Amino acid sequence: MTANNQGEVYVYDGSTWSSSYIAGDNEVDSLAVFNNKLYAGTGYGLGKIFVYDGSTWSLSYDSPDADIFSLAVFN
C-alpha cells in the first residue's frame, strides 16, 4: 500500500518488484485467480473487483458501501 492509502498490486519479475496497478482510494483486501485472470477485491467502504487479463486491468464489479475481504471460485 502506498503512503497515501491507495491500494497497489505489485509484480515480481525474478529480480525486482514493480507496481502493476493502483486501485485509487481503495485498499486491496483479496486476490484470486480464475480462468487465467487475476481478480483483486478492494475495501475501505468502496468494494470493487478489478480483473487483470495479463496486460490490462479493468473494473469487473462495483458495490458501493462494501468491503471485499475474500474471493473464491464457486461452481
mmCIF file of N, CA, C and O in Angstrom:
data_model
loop_
_atom_site.group_PDB
_atom_site.id
_atom_site.type_symbol
_atom_site.label_atom_id
_atom_site.label_comp_id
_atom_site.label_asym_id
_atom_site.label_seq_id
_atom_site.Cartn_x
_atom_site.Cartn_y
_atom_site.Cartn_z
ATOM 1 N N MET A 1 0.847 -1.163 0.000
ATOM 2 C CA MET A 1 0.000 0.000 0.000
ATOM 3 C C MET A 1 0.900 1.235 0.000
ATOM 4 O O MET A 1 1.914 1.269 0.668
ATOM 5 N N THR A 2 0.513 2.227 -0.735
ATOM 6 C CA THR A 2 1.299 3.445 -0.809
ATOM 7 C C THR A 2 1.068 4.316 0.409
ATOM 8 O O THR A 2 0.126 4.110 1.163
ATOM 9 N N ALA A 3 1.910 5.316 0.571
ATOM 10 C CA ALA A 3 1.808 6.210 1.720
ATOM 11 C C ALA A 3 0.506 6.999 1.733
ATOM 12 O O ALA A 3 0.050 7.439 2.774
ATOM 13 N N ASN A 4 -0.123 7.195 0.581
ATOM 14 C CA ASN A 4 -1.368 7.956 0.521
ATOM 15 C C ASN A 4 -2.596 7.051 0.541
ATOM 16 O O ASN A 4 -3.655 7.424 0.085
ATOM 17 N N ASN A 5 -2.453 5.849 1.074
ATOM 18 C CA ASN A 5 -3.553 4.895 1.272
ATOM 19 C C ASN A 5 -4.254 4.469 -0.007
ATOM 20 O O ASN A 5 -5.451 4.292 -0.031
ATOM 21 N N GLN A 6 -3.523 4.312 -1.072
ATOM 22 C CA GLN A 6 -4.088 3.776 -2.301
ATOM 23 C C GLN A 6 -3.576 2.355 -2.473
ATOM 24 O O GLN A 6 -2.374 2.122 -2.489
ATOM 25 N N GLY A 7 -4.502 1.399 -2.582
ATOM 26 C CA GLY A 7 -4.114 0.008 -2.730
ATOM 27 C C GLY A 7 -3.363 -0.220 -4.029
ATOM 28 O O GLY A 7 -3.776 0.251 -5.078
ATOM 29 N N GLU A 8 -2.259 -0.950 -3.945
ATOM 30 C CA GLU A 8 -1.473 -1.258 -5.129
ATOM 31 C C GLU A 8 -1.221 -2.746 -5.221
ATOM 32 O O GLU A 8 -1.124 -3.431 -4.212
ATOM 33 N N VAL A 9 -1.101 -3.242 -6.436
ATOM 34 C CA VAL A 9 -0.701 -4.614 -6.697
ATOM 35 C C VAL A 9 0.668 -4.555 -7.359
ATOM 36 O O VAL A 9 0.856 -3.834 -8.343
ATOM 37 N N TYR A 10 1.627 -5.300 -6.799
ATOM 38 C CA TYR A 10 2.987 -5.327 -7.334
ATOM 39 C C TYR A 10 3.259 -6.662 -8.014
ATOM 40 O O TYR A 10 2.682 -7.677 -7.640
ATOM 41 N N VAL A 11 4.151 -6.656 -8.997
ATOM 42 C CA VAL A 11 4.582 -7.880 -9.675
ATOM 43 C C VAL A 11 6.087 -8.043 -9.493
ATOM 44 O O VAL A 11 6.820 -7.055 -9.394
ATOM 45 N N TYR A 12 6.528 -9.294 -9.457
ATOM 46 C CA TYR A 12 7.940 -9.620 -9.287
ATOM 47 C C TYR A 12 8.402 -10.353 -10.535
ATOM 48 O O TYR A 12 7.816 -11.355 -10.927
ATOM 49 N N ASP A 13 9.450 -9.845 -11.195
ATOM 50 C CA ASP A 13 9.921 -10.450 -12.429
ATOM 51 C C ASP A 13 11.098 -11.401 -12.231
ATOM 52 O O ASP A 13 11.740 -11.821 -13.181
ATOM 53 N N GLY A 14 11.388 -11.752 -11.002
ATOM 54 C CA GLY A 14 12.502 -12.632 -10.691
ATOM 55 C C GLY A 14 13.681 -11.897 -10.100
ATOM 56 O O GLY A 14 14.551 -12.507 -9.487
ATOM 57 N N SER A 15 13.705 -10.576 -10.285
ATOM 58 C CA SER A 15 14.795 -9.793 -9.692
ATOM 59 C C SER A 15 14.319 -8.496 -9.044
ATOM 60 O O SER A 15 14.916 -8.036 -8.079
ATOM 61 N N THR A 16 13.240 -7.897 -9.542
ATOM 62 C CA THR A 16 12.751 -6.650 -8.965
ATOM 63 C C THR A 16 11.224 -6.638 -8.888
ATOM 64 O O THR A 16 10.550 -7.333 -9.650
ATOM 65 N N TRP A 17 10.714 -5.826 -7.970
ATOM 66 C CA TRP A 17 9.284 -5.618 -7.822
ATOM 67 C C TRP A 17 8.911 -4.315 -8.526
ATOM 68 O O TRP A 17 9.649 -3.352 -8.482
ATOM 69 N N SER A 18 7.724 -4.283 -9.143
ATOM 70 C CA SER A 18 7.226 -3.053 -9.747
ATOM 71 C C SER A 18 5.711 -2.986 -9.585
ATOM 72 O O SER A 18 5.038 -4.008 -9.489
ATOM 73 N N SER A 19 5.183 -1.771 -9.560
ATOM 74 C CA SER A 19 3.753 -1.575 -9.404
ATOM 75 C C SER A 19 3.038 -1.947 -10.698
ATOM 76 O O SER A 19 3.398 -1.494 -11.768
ATOM 77 N N SER A 20 2.012 -2.801 -10.570
ATOM 78 C CA SER A 20 1.224 -3.215 -11.730
ATOM 79 C C SER A 20 -0.084 -2.443 -11.813
ATOM 80 O O SER A 20 -0.602 -2.202 -12.889
ATOM 81 N N TYR A 21 -0.623 -2.086 -10.642
ATOM 82 C CA TYR A 21 -1.930 -1.434 -10.636
ATOM 83 C C TYR A 21 -2.113 -0.646 -9.357
ATOM 84 O O TYR A 21 -1.732 -1.103 -8.285
ATOM 85 N N ILE A 22 -2.720 0.535 -9.443
ATOM 86 C CA ILE A 22 -3.094 1.335 -8.279
ATOM 87 C C ILE A 22 -4.619 1.396 -8.254
ATOM 88 O O ILE A 22 -5.242 1.831 -9.217
ATOM 89 N N ALA A 23 -5.218 0.949 -7.150
ATOM 90 C CA ALA A 23 -6.676 0.833 -7.049
ATOM 91 C C ALA A 23 -7.351 2.117 -6.591
ATOM 92 O O ALA A 23 -8.443 2.084 -6.054
ATOM 93 N N GLY A 24 -6.724 3.250 -6.785
ATOM 94 C CA GLY A 24 -7.354 4.517 -6.410
ATOM 95 C C GLY A 24 -7.437 4.682 -4.911
ATOM 96 O O GLY A 24 -6.488 4.428 -4.201
ATOM 97 N N ASP A 25 -8.597 5.099 -4.406
ATOM 98 C CA ASP A 25 -8.778 5.341 -2.977
ATOM 99 C C ASP A 25 -9.174 4.075 -2.237
ATOM 100 O O ASP A 25 -9.847 4.135 -1.218
ATOM 101 N N ASN A 26 -8.806 2.921 -2.746
ATOM 102 C CA ASN A 26 -9.171 1.641 -2.146
ATOM 103 C C ASN A 26 -7.946 0.947 -1.583
ATOM 104 O O ASN A 26 -6.826 1.244 -1.951
ATOM 105 N N GLU A 27 -8.189 -0.007 -0.700
ATOM 106 C CA GLU A 27 -7.140 -0.910 -0.262
ATOM 107 C C GLU A 27 -7.435 -2.266 -0.886
ATOM 108 O O GLU A 27 -8.592 -2.647 -1.026
ATOM 109 N N VAL A 28 -6.422 -2.971 -1.310
ATOM 110 C CA VAL A 28 -6.606 -4.297 -1.889
ATOM 111 C C VAL A 28 -6.651 -5.286 -0.734
ATOM 112 O O VAL A 28 -5.678 -5.449 -0.009
ATOM 113 N N ASP A 29 -7.809 -5.943 -0.545
ATOM 114 C CA ASP A 29 -8.015 -6.865 0.571
ATOM 115 C C ASP A 29 -7.961 -8.324 0.166
ATOM 116 O O ASP A 29 -7.802 -9.186 1.017
ATOM 117 N N SER A 30 -8.162 -8.642 -1.113
ATOM 118 C CA SER A 30 -8.197 -10.039 -1.520
ATOM 119 C C SER A 30 -7.749 -10.187 -2.974
ATOM 120 O O SER A 30 -7.909 -9.271 -3.778
ATOM 121 N N LEU A 31 -7.187 -11.364 -3.250
ATOM 122 C CA LEU A 31 -6.761 -11.711 -4.611
ATOM 123 C C LEU A 31 -7.204 -13.137 -4.906
ATOM 124 O O LEU A 31 -7.213 -13.989 -4.017
ATOM 125 N N ALA A 32 -7.556 -13.405 -6.160
ATOM 126 C CA ALA A 32 -7.904 -14.759 -6.581
ATOM 127 C C ALA A 32 -7.613 -14.894 -8.069
ATOM 128 O O ALA A 32 -7.675 -13.916 -8.820
ATOM 129 N N VAL A 33 -7.308 -16.121 -8.484
ATOM 130 C CA VAL A 33 -7.080 -16.413 -9.900
ATOM 131 C C VAL A 33 -8.207 -17.300 -10.395
ATOM 132 O O VAL A 33 -8.577 -18.284 -9.747
ATOM 133 N N PHE A 34 -8.763 -16.962 -11.559
ATOM 134 C CA PHE A 34 -9.822 -17.746 -12.181
ATOM 135 C C PHE A 34 -9.709 -17.591 -13.686
ATOM 136 O O PHE A 34 -9.606 -16.465 -14.190
ATOM 137 N N ASN A 35 -9.713 -18.690 -14.414
ATOM 138 C CA ASN A 35 -9.614 -18.688 -15.880
ATOM 139 C C ASN A 35 -8.441 -17.842 -16.382
ATOM 140 O O ASN A 35 -8.580 -17.037 -17.299
ATOM 141 N N ASN A 36 -7.281 -18.028 -15.740
ATOM 142 C CA ASN A 36 -6.049 -17.328 -16.121
ATOM 143 C C ASN A 36 -6.138 -15.813 -15.996
ATOM 144 O O ASN A 36 -5.440 -15.081 -16.688
ATOM 145 N N LYS A 37 -7.008 -15.329 -15.129
ATOM 146 C CA LYS A 37 -7.116 -13.897 -14.848
ATOM 147 C C LYS A 37 -6.968 -13.687 -13.351
ATOM 148 O O LYS A 37 -7.380 -14.528 -12.553
ATOM 149 N N LEU A 38 -6.368 -12.558 -12.972
ATOM 150 C CA LEU A 38 -6.193 -12.212 -11.570
ATOM 151 C C LEU A 38 -7.280 -11.224 -11.162
ATOM 152 O O LEU A 38 -7.485 -10.211 -11.834
ATOM 153 N N TYR A 39 -7.969 -11.532 -10.076
ATOM 154 C CA TYR A 39 -9.025 -10.670 -9.555
ATOM 155 C C TYR A 39 -8.561 -10.058 -8.242
ATOM 156 O O TYR A 39 -7.980 -10.748 -7.400
ATOM 157 N N ALA A 40 -8.807 -8.770 -8.065
ATOM 158 C CA ALA A 40 -8.435 -8.058 -6.848
ATOM 159 C C ALA A 40 -9.684 -7.428 -6.250
ATOM 160 O O ALA A 40 -10.372 -6.651 -6.903
ATOM 161 N N GLY A 41 -9.980 -7.778 -5.001
ATOM 162 C CA GLY A 41 -11.115 -7.210 -4.285
ATOM 163 C C GLY A 41 -10.648 -6.093 -3.374
ATOM 164 O O GLY A 41 -9.645 -6.229 -2.682
ATOM 165 N N THR A 42 -11.367 -4.986 -3.382
ATOM 166 C CA THR A 42 -10.962 -3.823 -2.594
ATOM 167 C C THR A 42 -11.909 -3.581 -1.425
ATOM 168 O O THR A 42 -13.002 -4.130 -1.361
ATOM 169 N N GLY A 43 -11.452 -2.728 -0.527
ATOM 170 C CA GLY A 43 -12.244 -2.412 0.652
ATOM 171 C C GLY A 43 -12.323 -0.925 0.888
ATOM 172 O O GLY A 43 -12.455 -0.148 -0.042
ATOM 173 N N TYR A 44 -12.240 -0.561 2.169
ATOM 174 C CA TYR A 44 -12.308 0.824 2.606
ATOM 175 C C TYR A 44 -13.680 1.422 2.293
ATOM 176 O O TYR A 44 -13.810 2.589 1.961
ATOM 177 N N GLY A 45 -14.727 0.578 2.328
ATOM 178 C CA GLY A 45 -16.084 1.026 2.064
ATOM 179 C C GLY A 45 -16.380 1.300 0.607
ATOM 180 O O GLY A 45 -17.425 1.839 0.266
ATOM 181 N N LEU A 46 -15.466 0.934 -0.276
ATOM 182 C CA LEU A 46 -15.642 1.153 -1.725
ATOM 183 C C LEU A 46 -15.433 -0.162 -2.457
ATOM 184 O O LEU A 46 -14.620 -0.252 -3.360
ATOM 185 N N GLY A 47 -16.146 -1.198 -2.073
ATOM 186 C CA GLY A 47 -15.925 -2.540 -2.589
ATOM 187 C C GLY A 47 -16.023 -2.649 -4.098
ATOM 188 O O GLY A 47 -17.079 -2.428 -4.687
ATOM 189 N N LYS A 48 -14.893 -2.959 -4.706
ATOM 190 C CA LYS A 48 -14.837 -3.150 -6.151
ATOM 191 C C LYS A 48 -14.009 -4.391 -6.440
ATOM 192 O O LYS A 48 -13.165 -4.783 -5.631
ATOM 193 N N ILE A 49 -14.265 -5.003 -7.578
ATOM 194 C CA ILE A 49 -13.430 -6.105 -8.045
ATOM 195 C C ILE A 49 -12.830 -5.697 -9.375
ATOM 196 O O ILE A 49 -13.555 -5.337 -10.313
ATOM 197 N N PHE A 50 -11.504 -5.723 -9.419
ATOM 198 C CA PHE A 50 -10.775 -5.434 -10.642
ATOM 199 C C PHE A 50 -10.227 -6.737 -11.193
ATOM 200 O O PHE A 50 -9.901 -7.656 -10.440
ATOM 201 N N VAL A 51 -10.118 -6.840 -12.515
ATOM 202 C CA VAL A 51 -9.608 -8.053 -13.141
ATOM 203 C C VAL A 51 -8.437 -7.699 -14.058
ATOM 204 O O VAL A 51 -8.476 -6.696 -14.762
ATOM 205 N N TYR A 52 -7.408 -8.550 -13.988
ATOM 206 C CA TYR A 52 -6.206 -8.374 -14.809
ATOM 207 C C TYR A 52 -6.110 -9.552 -15.765
ATOM 208 O O TYR A 52 -6.088 -10.703 -15.346
ATOM 209 N N ASP A 53 -6.062 -9.273 -17.066
ATOM 210 C CA ASP A 53 -6.032 -10.336 -18.072
ATOM 211 C C ASP A 53 -4.627 -10.660 -18.572
ATOM 212 O O ASP A 53 -4.462 -11.401 -19.534
ATOM 213 N N GLY A 54 -3.618 -10.117 -17.935
ATOM 214 C CA GLY A 54 -2.242 -10.347 -18.351
ATOM 215 C C GLY A 54 -1.621 -9.131 -18.995
ATOM 216 O O GLY A 54 -0.405 -9.037 -19.116
ATOM 217 N N SER A 55 -2.481 -8.182 -19.405
ATOM 218 C CA SER A 55 -1.944 -6.949 -19.994
ATOM 219 C C SER A 55 -2.622 -5.691 -19.466
ATOM 220 O O SER A 55 -1.982 -4.655 -19.363
ATOM 221 N N THR A 56 -3.900 -5.762 -19.132
ATOM 222 C CA THR A 56 -4.603 -4.574 -18.638
ATOM 223 C C THR A 56 -5.516 -4.925 -17.459
ATOM 224 O O THR A 56 -5.997 -6.047 -17.339
ATOM 225 N N TRP A 57 -5.758 -3.917 -16.618
ATOM 226 C CA TRP A 57 -6.704 -4.023 -15.513
ATOM 227 C C TRP A 57 -8.012 -3.355 -15.924
ATOM 228 O O TRP A 57 -8.012 -2.348 -16.608
ATOM 229 N N SER A 58 -9.140 -3.926 -15.477
ATOM 230 C CA SER A 58 -10.438 -3.303 -15.726
ATOM 231 C C SER A 58 -11.354 -3.565 -14.532
ATOM 232 O O SER A 58 -11.167 -4.505 -13.773
ATOM 233 N N LEU A 59 -12.341 -2.709 -14.381
ATOM 234 C CA LEU A 59 -13.326 -2.864 -13.310
ATOM 235 C C LEU A 59 -14.320 -3.940 -13.712
ATOM 236 O O LEU A 59 -14.930 -3.880 -14.776
ATOM 237 N N SER A 60 -14.497 -4.934 -12.852
ATOM 238 C CA SER A 60 -15.415 -6.031 -13.118
ATOM 239 C C SER A 60 -16.709 -5.901 -12.320
ATOM 240 O O SER A 60 -17.769 -6.316 -12.771
ATOM 241 N N TYR A 61 -16.632 -5.321 -11.108
ATOM 242 C CA TYR A 61 -17.797 -5.232 -10.231
ATOM 243 C C TYR A 61 -17.629 -4.041 -9.302
ATOM 244 O O TYR A 61 -16.530 -3.787 -8.806
ATOM 245 N N ASP A 62 -18.710 -3.320 -9.054
ATOM 246 C CA ASP A 62 -18.685 -2.154 -8.172
ATOM 247 C C ASP A 62 -19.835 -2.262 -7.184
ATOM 248 O O ASP A 62 -20.992 -2.265 -7.575
ATOM 249 N N SER A 63 -19.508 -2.375 -5.908
ATOM 250 C CA SER A 63 -20.510 -2.499 -4.858
ATOM 251 C C SER A 63 -20.281 -1.409 -3.819
ATOM 252 O O SER A 63 -19.499 -1.574 -2.895
ATOM 253 N N PRO A 64 -20.924 -0.258 -3.981
ATOM 254 C CA PRO A 64 -20.706 0.837 -3.036
ATOM 255 C C PRO A 64 -21.019 0.424 -1.601
ATOM 256 O O PRO A 64 -21.879 -0.408 -1.358
ATOM 257 N N ASP A 65 -20.313 1.034 -0.668
ATOM 258 C CA ASP A 65 -20.515 0.808 0.768
ATOM 259 C C ASP A 65 -20.261 -0.638 1.177
ATOM 260 O O ASP A 65 -20.958 -1.179 2.029
ATOM 261 N N ALA A 66 -19.278 -1.270 0.556
ATOM 262 C CA ALA A 66 -18.948 -2.656 0.890
ATOM 263 C C ALA A 66 -17.438 -2.825 0.944
ATOM 264 O O ALA A 66 -16.693 -1.982 0.471
ATOM 265 N N ASP A 67 -17.008 -3.921 1.539
ATOM 266 C CA ASP A 67 -15.618 -4.342 1.541
ATOM 267 C C ASP A 67 -15.569 -5.766 1.015
ATOM 268 O O ASP A 67 -16.400 -6.587 1.396
ATOM 269 N N ILE A 68 -14.622 -6.062 0.160
ATOM 270 C CA ILE A 68 -14.495 -7.414 -0.393
ATOM 271 C C ILE A 68 -13.235 -8.023 0.225
ATOM 272 O O ILE A 68 -12.129 -7.805 -0.254
ATOM 273 N N PHE A 69 -13.455 -8.749 1.331
ATOM 274 C CA PHE A 69 -12.344 -9.303 2.087
ATOM 275 C C PHE A 69 -11.882 -10.656 1.575
ATOM 276 O O PHE A 69 -10.817 -11.130 1.941
ATOM 277 N N SER A 70 -12.697 -11.313 0.751
ATOM 278 C CA SER A 70 -12.358 -12.644 0.301
ATOM 279 C C SER A 70 -12.946 -12.892 -1.082
ATOM 280 O O SER A 70 -14.040 -12.431 -1.385
ATOM 281 N N LEU A 71 -12.214 -13.627 -1.905
ATOM 282 C CA LEU A 71 -12.690 -14.051 -3.212
ATOM 283 C C LEU A 71 -12.481 -15.557 -3.329
ATOM 284 O O LEU A 71 -11.458 -16.066 -2.890
ATOM 285 N N ALA A 72 -13.440 -16.267 -3.899
ATOM 286 C CA ALA A 72 -13.333 -17.707 -4.079
ATOM 287 C C ALA A 72 -14.107 -18.123 -5.325
ATOM 288 O O ALA A 72 -15.089 -17.482 -5.703
ATOM 289 N N VAL A 73 -13.655 -19.193 -5.945
ATOM 290 C CA VAL A 73 -14.345 -19.740 -7.114
ATOM 291 C C VAL A 73 -15.463 -20.652 -6.616
ATOM 292 O O VAL A 73 -15.267 -21.473 -5.717
ATOM 293 N N PHE A 74 -16.650 -20.483 -7.185
ATOM 294 C CA PHE A 74 -17.799 -21.290 -6.805
ATOM 295 C C PHE A 74 -18.445 -21.849 -8.057
ATOM 296 O O PHE A 74 -18.771 -21.109 -8.971
ATOM 297 N N ASN A 75 -18.632 -23.154 -8.105
ATOM 298 C CA ASN A 75 -19.223 -23.852 -9.257
ATOM 299 C C ASN A 75 -18.429 -23.594 -10.506
ATOM 300 O O ASN A 75 -18.837 -23.438 -11.571
#
